[in-house]
Amino acid sequence: FICSDRPAKRGKLTEAHQLCVAAESQSPSTAHRMNPELAVAGLAMWAVRLVCSCLFYSIFVPLLLPFELAYAFYSSYLQFLIKSCVERLEMVGNLDAIWMQDTPDNRAIINGVLVLREQLRLEQLRELVQGKLVEATARGNRRVAAKFQQIVSKRYRRYVWREDEAYSVRNHVIEHEGRPPACQAELEEILSEYCSQGLNMQRPPWLIVLVPTAEGGSVLLFRGHHVIGDGVSLTTLMMTYLVDKPPAQITPVRFGSGRSKFWMFAKAVLEAPYLLGRDLLRADDRSPLHGPALSGRKRLAWIRDIPLAQVKRVRQATDSTVNDVLMACLASSFRRYFLRRGWAIPGSLKAYVPIDMRPRSGEFELDNQFSLIFMGLDLSNGDPLKTLRQTKRSMNRIKASSLPVANYLAMIYCMANLPAWICEALFEVLAKKSSLILSNVPGPAEQLSIGGSVIEAMSFWVPSRSNIGLGVSILSYNNQVSVGVITDTNIMEDPQQLAADFKACLNQLERAVKQGRNED
């Protein structure tokens, strides 16, 4: 019953696989609305989940309990030692510490860019960053960005934050010393060079590079280690404290609410053993974009002028969501890329997708609070409408699934109750199952400015881990959508083409909608 998600030959799913996938997204309460064959398969899948949960909670949990208690006592003892140190130390959160696994080929660094209409002076930018961002406080005089003045160190085999006694904003806000870029291609070359480098971990792990442009504007490249926070929290921080006037809304609607959230949590607790086991047993994604040895050299590209109104027109005409349309266009972009390279087209391309798990209310925290799920991008056919419909079905299964909550609970449980080396091994195994990291972060809906200079565009690039050498990011800002691609040079040499294909695929999808083509 643990079905392989590897597609059949020629990119078409077998009848048994279709039945299994459909059944997995159902619950016993909906079985009566399905055809008999699907109803039986759905009930069988739920029976397997129930058996897995019973075995895990009745056998494995009691067996692990003595080891968990011993490890909890050991961890408490280490925390006592750390708090007893003369230095003022603070433990790195469990979900933050998992990102301290940099390799020369892959570093957990989030890179973001702001394109400004006017040119900022270096000293002006340093004053803004220090006064409005680094020294920002919230209710109770709490330092919002305290990590921007702290170094990640190890004490008693635990990662801790300690104050950087030699902190200076001059070490973290610098100006590019080369020739100003005259076009986006030259700018991408400069940014790629910076993104191929690591951060100085003997200082607070962040950096802002001011790049003056030949047209008289400025570009700000922000680089922050994932141990500081995830993309949503870093975006919220920048757009709340660094800009001249914070936007009305930054963060999206949170995952679940009220009664539905309670039942989703209960369902996740029940299904977590089965879902985690299924992901661990999942076959590694096999494609030309996954597997080659990485070089550590990064190349990035982005396209920034995709009208959000165009995406919404397609959404309304197809009874889908903005995310459905964006994911379908991305799938079609990869299909085009495979065809252009003369590669065999797989039925799907597996991606790791982070999902924000923050509660609706509460004070802002600069940290990592997200779950990771697998998502398959449908590459099986060239009809954009069929691709959109298949993408919509996949997205609906994810929305109805408890997988995001189950994975989040599993991450918290593992990091709190298991030694770091076991957690790292588990995450390494899971990371090898997909070909790329895919992140979608909503940005401000209105135009903003920094130091009086209008922000014309913004984008970001996600970090990768293990042997994944490709990341795709989607960001909305001021009624525009930007698509960023970052890749290891051994995986993809021309990310600009993939980014450009995204816009072409959106245009193709809109034409297909207007023509009313429907072959299903």
Short mmCIF file of C-alpha atoms in Angstrom, two decimals:
data_model
loop_
_atom_site.label_atom_id
_atom_site.label_comp_id
_atom_site.label_asym_id
_atom_site.label_seq_id
_atom_site.Cartn_x
_atom_site.Cartn_y
_atom_site.Cartn_z
CA PHE A 1 0.00 0.00 0.00
CA ILE A 2 3.00 2.34 0.23
CA CYS A 3 2.71 3.28 -3.41
CA SER A 4 5.63 4.34 -5.54
CA ASP A 5 5.16 7.82 -6.96
CA ARG A 6 7.43 7.04 -9.90
CA PRO A 7 5.41 7.47 -13.10
CA ALA A 8 4.95 4.74 -15.66
CA LYS A 9 6.75 4.85 -19.00
CA ARG A 10 6.03 7.76 -21.34
CA GLY A 11 4.99 9.86 -18.37
CA LYS A 12 1.56 8.25 -17.94
CA LEU A 13 0.32 6.95 -14.63
CA THR A 14 -0.81 3.35 -14.45
CA GLU A 15 -4.43 2.66 -13.55
CA ALA A 16 -3.38 1.15 -10.21
CA HIS A 17 -1.28 4.18 -9.38
CA GLN A 18 -4.13 6.56 -10.23
CA LEU A 19 -6.42 4.58 -7.96
CA CYS A 20 -3.88 4.62 -5.14
CA VAL A 21 -3.21 8.35 -5.38
CA ALA A 22 -6.92 9.15 -5.45
CA ALA A 23 -7.60 6.84 -2.52
CA GLU A 24 -4.85 8.36 -0.38
CA SER A 25 -6.55 11.77 -0.47
CA GLN A 26 -9.87 10.40 0.78
CA SER A 27 -11.17 9.74 4.26
CA PRO A 28 -13.63 7.10 5.46
CA SER A 29 -16.33 9.77 5.77
CA THR A 30 -16.14 10.49 2.04
CA ALA A 31 -15.99 6.87 0.92
CA HIS A 32 -19.72 6.66 0.22
CA ARG A 33 -19.41 9.40 -2.42
CA MET A 34 -16.78 7.48 -4.42
CA ASN A 35 -17.21 4.65 -6.89
CA PRO A 36 -17.03 1.20 -5.21
CA GLU A 37 -13.49 0.43 -6.39
CA LEU A 38 -12.13 3.74 -5.14
CA ALA A 39 -14.10 3.44 -1.90
CA VAL A 40 -12.52 0.06 -1.12
CA ALA A 41 -9.05 1.42 -1.92
CA GLY A 42 -9.66 4.47 0.24
CA LEU A 43 -10.77 2.41 3.22
CA ALA A 44 -7.78 0.11 2.74
CA MET A 45 -5.39 3.07 2.76
CA TRP A 46 -6.92 4.35 5.98
CA ALA A 47 -6.66 0.89 7.51
CA VAL A 48 -2.94 0.86 6.71
CA ARG A 49 -2.49 4.30 8.29
CA LEU A 50 -4.32 3.16 11.39
CA VAL A 51 -2.20 0.00 11.68
CA CYS A 52 1.02 2.02 11.27
CA SER A 53 -0.08 4.46 13.98
CA CYS A 54 -1.08 1.67 16.37
CA LEU A 55 2.25 -0.10 15.88
CA PHE A 56 4.21 3.11 16.35
CA TYR A 57 2.40 4.42 19.44
CA SER A 58 1.94 1.03 21.14
CA ILE A 59 5.33 -0.55 20.41
CA PHE A 60 8.00 1.88 19.21
CA VAL A 61 7.13 4.82 21.48
CA PRO A 62 7.31 2.70 24.67
CA LEU A 63 10.56 1.14 23.46
CA LEU A 64 12.06 4.56 22.76
CA LEU A 65 10.74 6.15 25.95
CA PRO A 66 13.73 5.21 28.20
CA PHE A 67 16.17 6.58 25.62
CA GLU A 68 14.08 9.75 25.20
CA LEU A 69 13.99 10.31 28.95
CA ALA A 70 17.74 9.78 29.20
CA TYR A 71 18.34 12.18 26.31
CA ALA A 72 15.96 14.74 27.85
CA PHE A 73 17.90 14.57 31.12
CA TYR A 74 21.18 14.93 29.21
CA SER A 75 19.84 17.93 27.26
CA SER A 76 18.58 19.59 30.45
CA TYR A 77 22.00 19.12 32.04
CA LEU A 78 23.69 20.73 29.03
CA GLN A 79 21.25 23.64 29.15
CA PHE A 80 22.10 24.11 32.83
CA LEU A 81 25.81 24.19 32.00
CA ILE A 82 25.24 26.70 29.20
CA LYS A 83 23.18 29.01 31.40
CA SER A 84 25.87 28.77 34.07
CA CYS A 85 28.51 30.17 31.73
CA VAL A 86 29.90 33.61 32.45
CA GLU A 87 29.05 34.63 28.89
CA ARG A 88 25.47 35.61 28.12
CA LEU A 89 24.39 32.71 25.94
CA GLU A 90 21.09 31.71 24.39
CA MET A 91 20.28 28.28 23.00
CA VAL A 92 19.68 28.12 19.25
CA GLY A 93 16.13 26.85 18.66
CA ASN A 94 15.72 23.24 17.57
CA LEU A 95 14.18 24.15 14.21
CA ASP A 96 16.93 26.74 13.65
CA ALA A 97 19.86 24.48 14.57
CA ILE A 98 19.00 21.93 11.86
CA TRP A 99 20.28 24.45 9.28
CA MET A 100 23.81 24.44 10.68
CA GLN A 101 24.94 21.82 8.17
CA ASP A 102 26.75 23.87 5.55
CA THR A 103 29.00 22.14 3.04
CA PRO A 104 31.33 23.74 0.47
CA ASP A 105 28.79 22.77 -2.21
CA ASN A 106 25.60 23.88 -0.48
CA ARG A 107 25.22 26.60 2.14
CA ALA A 108 21.98 27.41 3.94
CA ILE A 109 21.98 31.07 2.93
CA ILE A 110 18.86 32.95 1.84
CA ASN A 111 19.62 35.61 -0.77
CA GLY A 112 17.24 38.47 -1.53
CA VAL A 113 17.45 41.52 -3.77
CA LEU A 114 15.78 44.94 -3.79
CA VAL A 115 16.00 47.13 -6.90
CA LEU A 116 15.86 50.84 -5.98
CA ARG A 117 15.02 53.66 -8.38
CA GLU A 118 17.47 56.17 -6.85
CA GLN A 119 21.01 55.63 -5.62
CA LEU A 120 21.69 55.27 -1.90
CA ARG A 121 24.95 56.30 -0.31
CA LEU A 122 26.79 53.64 1.69
CA GLU A 123 26.83 55.64 4.93
CA GLN A 124 23.15 56.45 4.54
CA LEU A 125 22.35 52.75 4.16
CA ARG A 126 24.46 51.83 7.18
CA GLU A 127 22.60 54.34 9.32
CA LEU A 128 19.25 53.02 8.13
CA VAL A 129 20.16 49.38 8.75
CA GLN A 130 21.64 50.03 12.18
CA GLY A 131 18.98 52.43 13.41
CA LYS A 132 15.82 50.91 11.94
CA LEU A 133 16.67 47.21 11.64
CA VAL A 134 19.43 46.07 13.98
CA GLU A 135 18.29 48.20 16.92
CA ALA A 136 14.56 47.67 16.33
CA THR A 137 12.51 46.85 19.42
CA ALA A 138 9.00 45.53 20.00
CA ARG A 139 6.66 45.50 22.96
CA GLY A 140 8.48 45.23 26.27
CA ASN A 141 11.67 46.62 24.70
CA ARG A 142 12.35 43.20 23.15
CA ARG A 143 15.10 43.25 20.53
CA VAL A 144 13.45 42.13 17.30
CA ALA A 145 16.67 41.45 15.40
CA ALA A 146 18.97 40.48 18.28
CA LYS A 147 20.47 37.73 16.11
CA PHE A 148 21.92 40.42 13.84
CA GLN A 149 24.41 41.19 16.64
CA GLN A 150 25.05 37.60 17.72
CA ILE A 151 27.40 34.83 16.64
CA VAL A 152 26.50 31.15 16.39
CA SER A 153 28.93 29.13 18.52
CA LYS A 154 29.06 25.71 20.13
CA ARG A 155 29.08 25.13 23.86
CA TYR A 156 28.86 21.65 25.31
CA ARG A 157 27.96 20.21 21.89
CA ARG A 158 25.02 22.61 21.52
CA TYR A 159 24.62 25.58 19.20
CA VAL A 160 24.22 28.85 21.07
CA TRP A 161 23.88 32.53 20.28
CA ARG A 162 26.46 34.79 21.92
CA GLU A 163 26.87 38.53 21.64
CA ASP A 164 29.48 39.77 19.17
CA GLU A 165 31.56 42.11 21.32
CA ALA A 166 33.28 43.46 18.21
CA TYR A 167 30.07 44.00 16.22
CA SER A 168 30.11 46.85 13.71
CA VAL A 169 27.57 47.56 11.01
CA ARG A 170 30.53 48.34 8.72
CA ASN A 171 31.36 44.63 8.63
CA HIS A 172 27.87 43.76 7.43
CA VAL A 173 26.84 46.57 5.08
CA ILE A 174 29.36 46.96 2.27
CA GLU A 175 29.51 48.39 -1.24
CA HIS A 176 30.37 46.51 -4.41
CA GLU A 177 33.74 47.78 -5.61
CA GLY A 178 33.57 46.68 -9.24
CA ARG A 179 32.13 48.38 -12.30
CA PRO A 180 28.42 49.21 -11.96
CA PRO A 181 26.24 46.80 -13.96
CA ALA A 182 24.72 48.29 -17.11
CA CYS A 183 22.06 45.59 -17.63
CA GLN A 184 20.36 42.76 -15.78
CA ALA A 185 22.72 40.14 -17.24
CA GLU A 186 25.72 41.96 -15.74
CA LEU A 187 23.87 42.36 -12.44
CA GLU A 188 23.11 38.63 -12.35
CA GLU A 189 26.80 37.87 -12.88
CA ILE A 190 27.73 40.07 -9.91
CA LEU A 191 25.04 38.56 -7.69
CA SER A 192 26.02 35.03 -8.72
CA GLU A 193 29.58 35.72 -7.62
CA TYR A 194 28.45 36.84 -4.17
CA CYS A 195 25.99 33.94 -3.83
CA SER A 196 28.78 31.44 -4.54
CA GLN A 197 30.58 32.59 -1.39
CA GLY A 198 29.90 31.68 2.21
CA LEU A 199 29.35 34.03 5.12
CA ASN A 200 31.89 34.73 7.85
CA MET A 201 30.51 32.56 10.67
CA GLN A 202 32.88 34.24 13.14
CA ARG A 203 30.53 37.21 12.89
CA PRO A 204 26.73 37.48 12.91
CA PRO A 205 25.75 35.51 9.77
CA TRP A 206 24.28 38.20 7.53
CA LEU A 207 25.47 40.68 4.92
CA ILE A 208 24.01 43.50 2.81
CA VAL A 209 25.81 44.50 -0.39
CA LEU A 210 25.05 47.85 -2.02
CA VAL A 211 25.46 47.65 -5.80
CA PRO A 212 25.21 51.02 -7.63
CA THR A 213 23.87 50.67 -11.17
CA ALA A 214 24.94 52.48 -14.34
CA GLU A 215 21.46 54.04 -14.64
CA GLY A 216 21.83 55.87 -11.32
CA GLY A 217 19.85 53.44 -9.18
CA SER A 218 20.88 50.96 -6.51
CA VAL A 219 20.50 47.26 -5.86
CA LEU A 220 20.57 45.81 -2.35
CA LEU A 221 21.62 42.19 -1.98
CA PHE A 222 20.69 40.74 1.40
CA ARG A 223 22.33 37.48 2.50
CA GLY A 224 21.17 35.82 5.69
CA HIS A 225 21.92 32.36 7.07
CA HIS A 226 18.89 30.14 7.53
CA VAL A 227 19.76 29.73 11.22
CA ILE A 228 18.55 33.33 11.71
CA GLY A 229 15.11 32.71 10.22
CA ASP A 230 13.14 31.49 7.24
CA GLY A 231 12.08 33.42 4.16
CA VAL A 232 8.76 34.57 5.60
CA SER A 233 10.26 35.94 8.82
CA LEU A 234 13.16 37.66 7.04
CA THR A 235 10.81 39.22 4.48
CA THR A 236 8.51 40.40 7.28
CA LEU A 237 11.47 41.85 9.17
CA MET A 238 12.76 43.82 6.18
CA MET A 239 9.35 45.02 5.05
CA THR A 240 8.31 46.08 8.55
CA TYR A 241 11.40 47.76 9.97
CA LEU A 242 13.70 48.77 7.10
CA VAL A 243 11.24 50.42 4.71
CA ASP A 244 10.08 54.01 5.12
CA LYS A 245 6.43 53.04 5.67
CA PRO A 246 5.44 49.44 6.51
CA PRO A 247 2.81 47.89 4.22
CA ALA A 248 -0.71 47.18 5.43
CA GLN A 249 -0.34 43.42 5.03
CA ILE A 250 2.77 41.29 4.63
CA THR A 251 2.09 37.75 5.71
CA PRO A 252 -0.42 35.37 4.11
CA VAL A 253 -3.42 33.73 5.74
CA ARG A 254 -2.05 31.16 8.14
CA PHE A 255 -2.40 27.41 7.88
CA GLY A 256 -5.74 26.28 9.32
CA SER A 257 -7.95 27.97 11.87
CA GLY A 258 -10.40 27.22 14.64
CA ARG A 259 -12.11 23.86 14.65
CA SER A 260 -10.61 22.79 11.31
CA LYS A 261 -7.14 23.38 12.71
CA PHE A 262 -7.90 21.21 15.76
CA TRP A 263 -9.12 18.32 13.63
CA MET A 264 -6.20 18.70 11.24
CA PHE A 265 -3.84 18.48 14.23
CA ALA A 266 -5.60 15.35 15.50
CA LYS A 267 -5.48 13.80 12.05
CA ALA A 268 -1.78 14.66 11.75
CA VAL A 269 -0.95 12.94 15.06
CA LEU A 270 -2.74 9.82 13.83
CA GLU A 271 -1.16 9.81 10.37
CA ALA A 272 2.35 11.05 11.17
CA PRO A 273 4.00 7.57 11.52
CA TYR A 274 2.59 6.39 8.19
CA LEU A 275 3.36 9.62 6.32
CA LEU A 276 6.92 9.88 7.62
CA GLY A 277 7.56 6.22 6.82
CA ARG A 278 6.17 6.68 3.32
CA ASP A 279 8.45 9.65 2.68
CA LEU A 280 11.50 7.78 3.97
CA LEU A 281 10.71 4.85 1.66
CA ARG A 282 10.01 7.10 -1.32
CA ALA A 283 12.33 6.51 -4.27
CA ASP A 284 14.89 9.24 -5.00
CA ASP A 285 13.81 11.57 -7.78
CA ARG A 286 15.74 10.68 -10.92
CA SER A 287 16.28 13.34 -13.54
CA PRO A 288 19.22 15.11 -15.23
CA LEU A 289 18.65 17.94 -12.72
CA HIS A 290 19.30 15.69 -9.72
CA GLY A 291 22.33 13.54 -9.07
CA PRO A 292 25.41 15.11 -10.69
CA ALA A 293 28.20 16.09 -8.30
CA LEU A 294 27.87 19.72 -7.26
CA SER A 295 30.59 22.31 -7.89
CA GLY A 296 29.59 24.86 -5.26
CA ARG A 297 29.49 27.58 -7.93
CA LYS A 298 26.09 29.25 -8.09
CA ARG A 299 24.41 30.92 -11.02
CA LEU A 300 21.19 32.84 -10.62
CA ALA A 301 18.58 34.58 -12.72
CA TRP A 302 15.22 36.18 -12.26
CA ILE A 303 12.36 37.67 -14.22
CA ARG A 304 10.47 40.41 -12.45
CA ASP A 305 7.77 41.91 -14.68
CA ILE A 306 5.03 39.26 -14.66
CA PRO A 307 1.67 41.03 -14.12
CA LEU A 308 -0.29 39.58 -11.21
CA ALA A 309 -3.45 40.70 -13.02
CA GLN A 310 -2.65 38.27 -15.84
CA VAL A 311 -2.33 35.41 -13.35
CA LYS A 312 -5.66 36.38 -11.77
CA ARG A 313 -7.40 36.43 -15.17
CA VAL A 314 -6.35 32.83 -15.76
CA ARG A 315 -7.37 31.93 -12.21
CA GLN A 316 -10.86 33.33 -12.65
CA ALA A 317 -11.39 31.72 -16.05
CA THR A 318 -10.32 28.26 -14.85
CA ASP A 319 -11.82 28.25 -11.34
CA SER A 320 -8.38 27.72 -9.84
CA THR A 321 -6.13 29.63 -7.45
CA VAL A 322 -3.17 31.91 -8.04
CA ASN A 323 -0.88 29.19 -6.69
CA ASP A 324 -2.41 26.63 -9.06
CA VAL A 325 -1.64 28.87 -12.04
CA LEU A 326 1.91 29.65 -10.88
CA MET A 327 2.76 25.99 -10.22
CA ALA A 328 1.30 24.92 -13.58
CA CYS A 329 3.40 27.52 -15.41
CA LEU A 330 6.50 26.33 -13.57
CA ALA A 331 5.80 22.72 -14.56
CA SER A 332 5.39 23.76 -18.20
CA SER A 333 8.65 25.74 -17.97
CA PHE A 334 10.55 22.64 -16.88
CA ARG A 335 8.95 20.61 -19.66
CA ARG A 336 10.16 23.21 -22.19
CA TYR A 337 13.63 23.12 -20.67
CA PHE A 338 13.82 19.33 -20.93
CA LEU A 339 12.67 19.44 -24.57
CA ARG A 340 15.22 22.12 -25.43
CA ARG A 341 18.03 20.04 -23.94
CA GLY A 342 16.86 16.86 -25.67
CA TRP A 343 16.32 15.04 -22.37
CA ALA A 344 13.74 12.37 -21.73
CA ILE A 345 10.77 14.00 -20.03
CA PRO A 346 9.77 12.43 -16.71
CA GLY A 347 6.12 12.19 -15.74
CA SER A 348 6.77 14.54 -12.84
CA LEU A 349 9.55 16.46 -11.16
CA LYS A 350 9.65 16.26 -7.38
CA ALA A 351 10.11 19.44 -5.37
CA TYR A 352 10.43 20.22 -1.69
CA VAL A 353 7.99 22.99 -0.78
CA PRO A 354 8.16 24.88 2.55
CA ILE A 355 4.79 25.81 4.09
CA ASP A 356 4.55 28.54 6.72
CA MET A 357 3.20 27.16 10.02
CA ARG A 358 3.00 30.35 12.08
CA PRO A 359 -0.17 31.05 14.07
CA ARG A 360 -2.52 33.80 12.93
CA SER A 361 -1.78 36.04 15.89
CA GLY A 362 1.13 36.67 18.18
CA GLU A 363 4.26 38.79 18.25
CA PHE A 364 6.72 38.64 15.39
CA GLU A 365 9.57 36.18 15.90
CA LEU A 366 12.67 35.98 13.73
CA ASP A 367 12.99 32.20 13.46
CA ASN A 368 12.12 29.12 11.41
CA GLN A 369 8.52 27.94 11.59
CA PHE A 370 7.70 25.97 8.49
CA SER A 371 6.97 22.46 7.32
CA LEU A 372 8.36 20.71 4.25
CA ILE A 373 6.27 18.65 1.88
CA PHE A 374 6.88 16.84 -1.39
CA MET A 375 5.11 18.14 -4.47
CA GLY A 376 5.21 16.67 -7.96
CA LEU A 377 5.29 19.09 -10.89
CA ASP A 378 3.35 17.48 -13.75
CA LEU A 379 5.49 17.26 -16.90
CA SER A 380 3.49 14.48 -18.57
CA ASN A 381 1.92 16.45 -21.43
CA GLY A 382 2.27 19.69 -23.36
CA ASP A 383 -1.32 20.89 -23.04
CA PRO A 384 -1.21 23.86 -20.63
CA LEU A 385 -4.85 23.40 -19.58
CA LYS A 386 -4.31 19.73 -18.76
CA THR A 387 -1.22 20.67 -16.79
CA LEU A 388 -3.23 23.25 -14.85
CA ARG A 389 -6.01 20.77 -14.07
CA GLN A 390 -3.52 18.16 -12.87
CA THR A 391 -1.73 20.80 -10.79
CA LYS A 392 -5.04 21.89 -9.26
CA ARG A 393 -5.81 18.29 -8.27
CA SER A 394 -2.38 17.92 -6.68
CA MET A 395 -2.73 21.20 -4.78
CA ASN A 396 -6.20 20.23 -3.56
CA ARG A 397 -4.84 16.93 -2.23
CA ILE A 398 -2.14 18.81 -0.34
CA LYS A 399 -4.69 21.26 1.13
CA ALA A 400 -6.92 18.39 2.30
CA SER A 401 -3.98 16.42 3.66
CA SER A 402 -2.58 16.53 7.16
CA LEU A 403 0.92 16.12 5.71
CA PRO A 404 2.18 19.69 6.44
CA VAL A 405 1.13 19.47 10.09
CA ALA A 406 2.37 15.87 10.41
CA ASN A 407 5.79 16.76 9.02
CA TYR A 408 6.00 19.83 11.26
CA LEU A 409 5.18 17.75 14.35
CA ALA A 410 7.71 15.12 13.26
CA MET A 411 10.43 17.79 12.89
CA ILE A 412 9.68 19.18 16.36
CA TYR A 413 9.59 15.70 17.91
CA CYS A 414 12.85 14.57 16.30
CA MET A 415 14.77 17.73 17.16
CA ALA A 416 13.54 17.68 20.77
CA ASN A 417 13.96 13.97 21.52
CA LEU A 418 16.70 12.60 19.27
CA PRO A 419 20.43 13.35 19.07
CA ALA A 420 21.43 15.85 16.41
CA TRP A 421 23.33 13.30 14.32
CA ILE A 422 20.22 11.13 13.96
CA CYS A 423 18.10 14.14 12.94
CA GLU A 424 20.71 15.26 10.44
CA ALA A 425 20.83 11.77 8.92
CA LEU A 426 17.03 11.67 8.59
CA PHE A 427 16.89 15.07 6.92
CA GLU A 428 19.70 14.10 4.57
CA VAL A 429 17.78 11.01 3.47
CA LEU A 430 14.62 13.05 2.88
CA ALA A 431 16.48 15.83 1.05
CA LYS A 432 17.74 13.38 -1.57
CA LYS A 433 14.19 12.49 -2.60
CA SER A 434 13.59 15.65 -4.66
CA SER A 435 15.23 17.52 -7.53
CA LEU A 436 14.65 21.08 -6.37
CA ILE A 437 13.52 23.39 -3.60
CA LEU A 438 10.44 25.45 -4.46
CA SER A 439 9.39 28.44 -2.35
CA ASN A 440 6.51 30.86 -2.79
CA VAL A 441 6.52 33.90 -0.49
CA PRO A 442 3.89 36.65 -0.79
CA GLY A 443 5.36 40.13 -0.56
CA PRO A 444 3.78 43.56 -0.01
CA ALA A 445 0.86 44.46 -2.26
CA GLU A 446 1.82 48.14 -2.49
CA GLN A 447 4.95 49.97 -3.60
CA LEU A 448 7.47 50.73 -0.84
CA SER A 449 10.61 52.80 -0.43
CA ILE A 450 13.86 52.78 1.54
CA GLY A 451 15.60 56.03 2.42
CA GLY A 452 13.29 57.87 0.05
CA SER A 453 14.22 55.61 -2.87
CA VAL A 454 11.32 53.66 -4.41
CA ILE A 455 11.64 49.86 -4.48
CA GLU A 456 10.89 49.01 -8.10
CA ALA A 457 11.27 45.23 -7.78
CA MET A 458 12.28 42.53 -5.35
CA SER A 459 13.12 38.84 -5.53
CA PHE A 460 14.89 36.12 -3.55
CA TRP A 461 16.68 32.81 -4.01
CA VAL A 462 16.26 29.76 -1.80
CA PRO A 463 19.14 27.71 -0.38
CA SER A 464 19.54 24.01 -1.10
CA ARG A 465 20.92 21.12 0.91
CA SER A 466 22.35 17.64 0.43
CA ASN A 467 22.74 16.89 -3.29
CA ILE A 468 19.99 19.26 -4.45
CA GLY A 469 21.48 21.91 -6.72
CA LEU A 470 18.41 23.79 -7.93
CA GLY A 471 16.05 26.27 -6.27
CA VAL A 472 13.06 28.18 -7.64
CA SER A 473 11.40 31.06 -5.79
CA ILE A 474 8.25 33.03 -6.52
CA LEU A 475 7.53 36.40 -4.90
CA SER A 476 4.69 38.87 -5.43
CA TYR A 477 5.19 42.60 -4.94
CA ASN A 478 3.17 45.64 -6.00
CA ASN A 479 0.94 43.63 -8.38
CA GLN A 480 3.95 42.03 -10.04
CA VAL A 481 5.31 38.49 -9.75
CA SER A 482 9.02 37.70 -9.84
CA VAL A 483 10.50 34.26 -10.45
CA GLY A 484 14.02 33.54 -9.23
CA VAL A 485 16.16 30.57 -10.19
CA ILE A 486 19.43 29.63 -8.50
CA THR A 487 21.41 26.59 -9.53
CA ASP A 488 24.74 24.89 -9.19
CA THR A 489 26.66 25.28 -12.45
CA ASN A 490 26.99 21.49 -12.73
CA ILE A 491 23.19 21.17 -12.73
CA MET A 492 22.09 24.00 -15.02
CA GLU A 493 24.19 26.49 -16.94
CA ASP A 494 21.39 28.72 -18.21
CA PRO A 495 18.86 29.50 -15.45
CA GLN A 496 17.89 32.64 -17.38
CA GLN A 497 16.16 30.44 -19.95
CA LEU A 498 14.05 28.66 -17.35
CA ALA A 499 13.00 31.99 -15.82
CA ALA A 500 12.10 33.41 -19.23
CA ASP A 501 10.13 30.26 -20.10
CA PHE A 502 7.90 30.87 -17.09
CA LYS A 503 6.52 34.06 -18.61
CA ALA A 504 6.16 32.40 -22.02
CA CYS A 505 4.22 29.52 -20.46
CA LEU A 506 1.89 31.95 -18.68
CA ASN A 507 1.18 33.66 -22.01
CA GLN A 508 0.55 30.27 -23.62
CA LEU A 509 -1.83 29.28 -20.83
CA GLU A 510 -3.77 32.53 -21.15
CA ARG A 511 -4.11 32.03 -24.92
CA ALA A 512 -5.37 28.49 -24.36
CA VAL A 513 -7.95 29.79 -21.89
CA LYS A 514 -9.14 32.43 -24.35
CA GLN A 515 -9.45 29.87 -27.12
CA GLY A 516 -11.54 27.73 -24.80
CA ARG A 517 -9.53 24.65 -25.69
CA ASN A 518 -10.60 21.71 -23.57
CA GLU A 519 -9.50 18.30 -24.72
CA ASP A 520 -10.55 16.38 -21.61
#
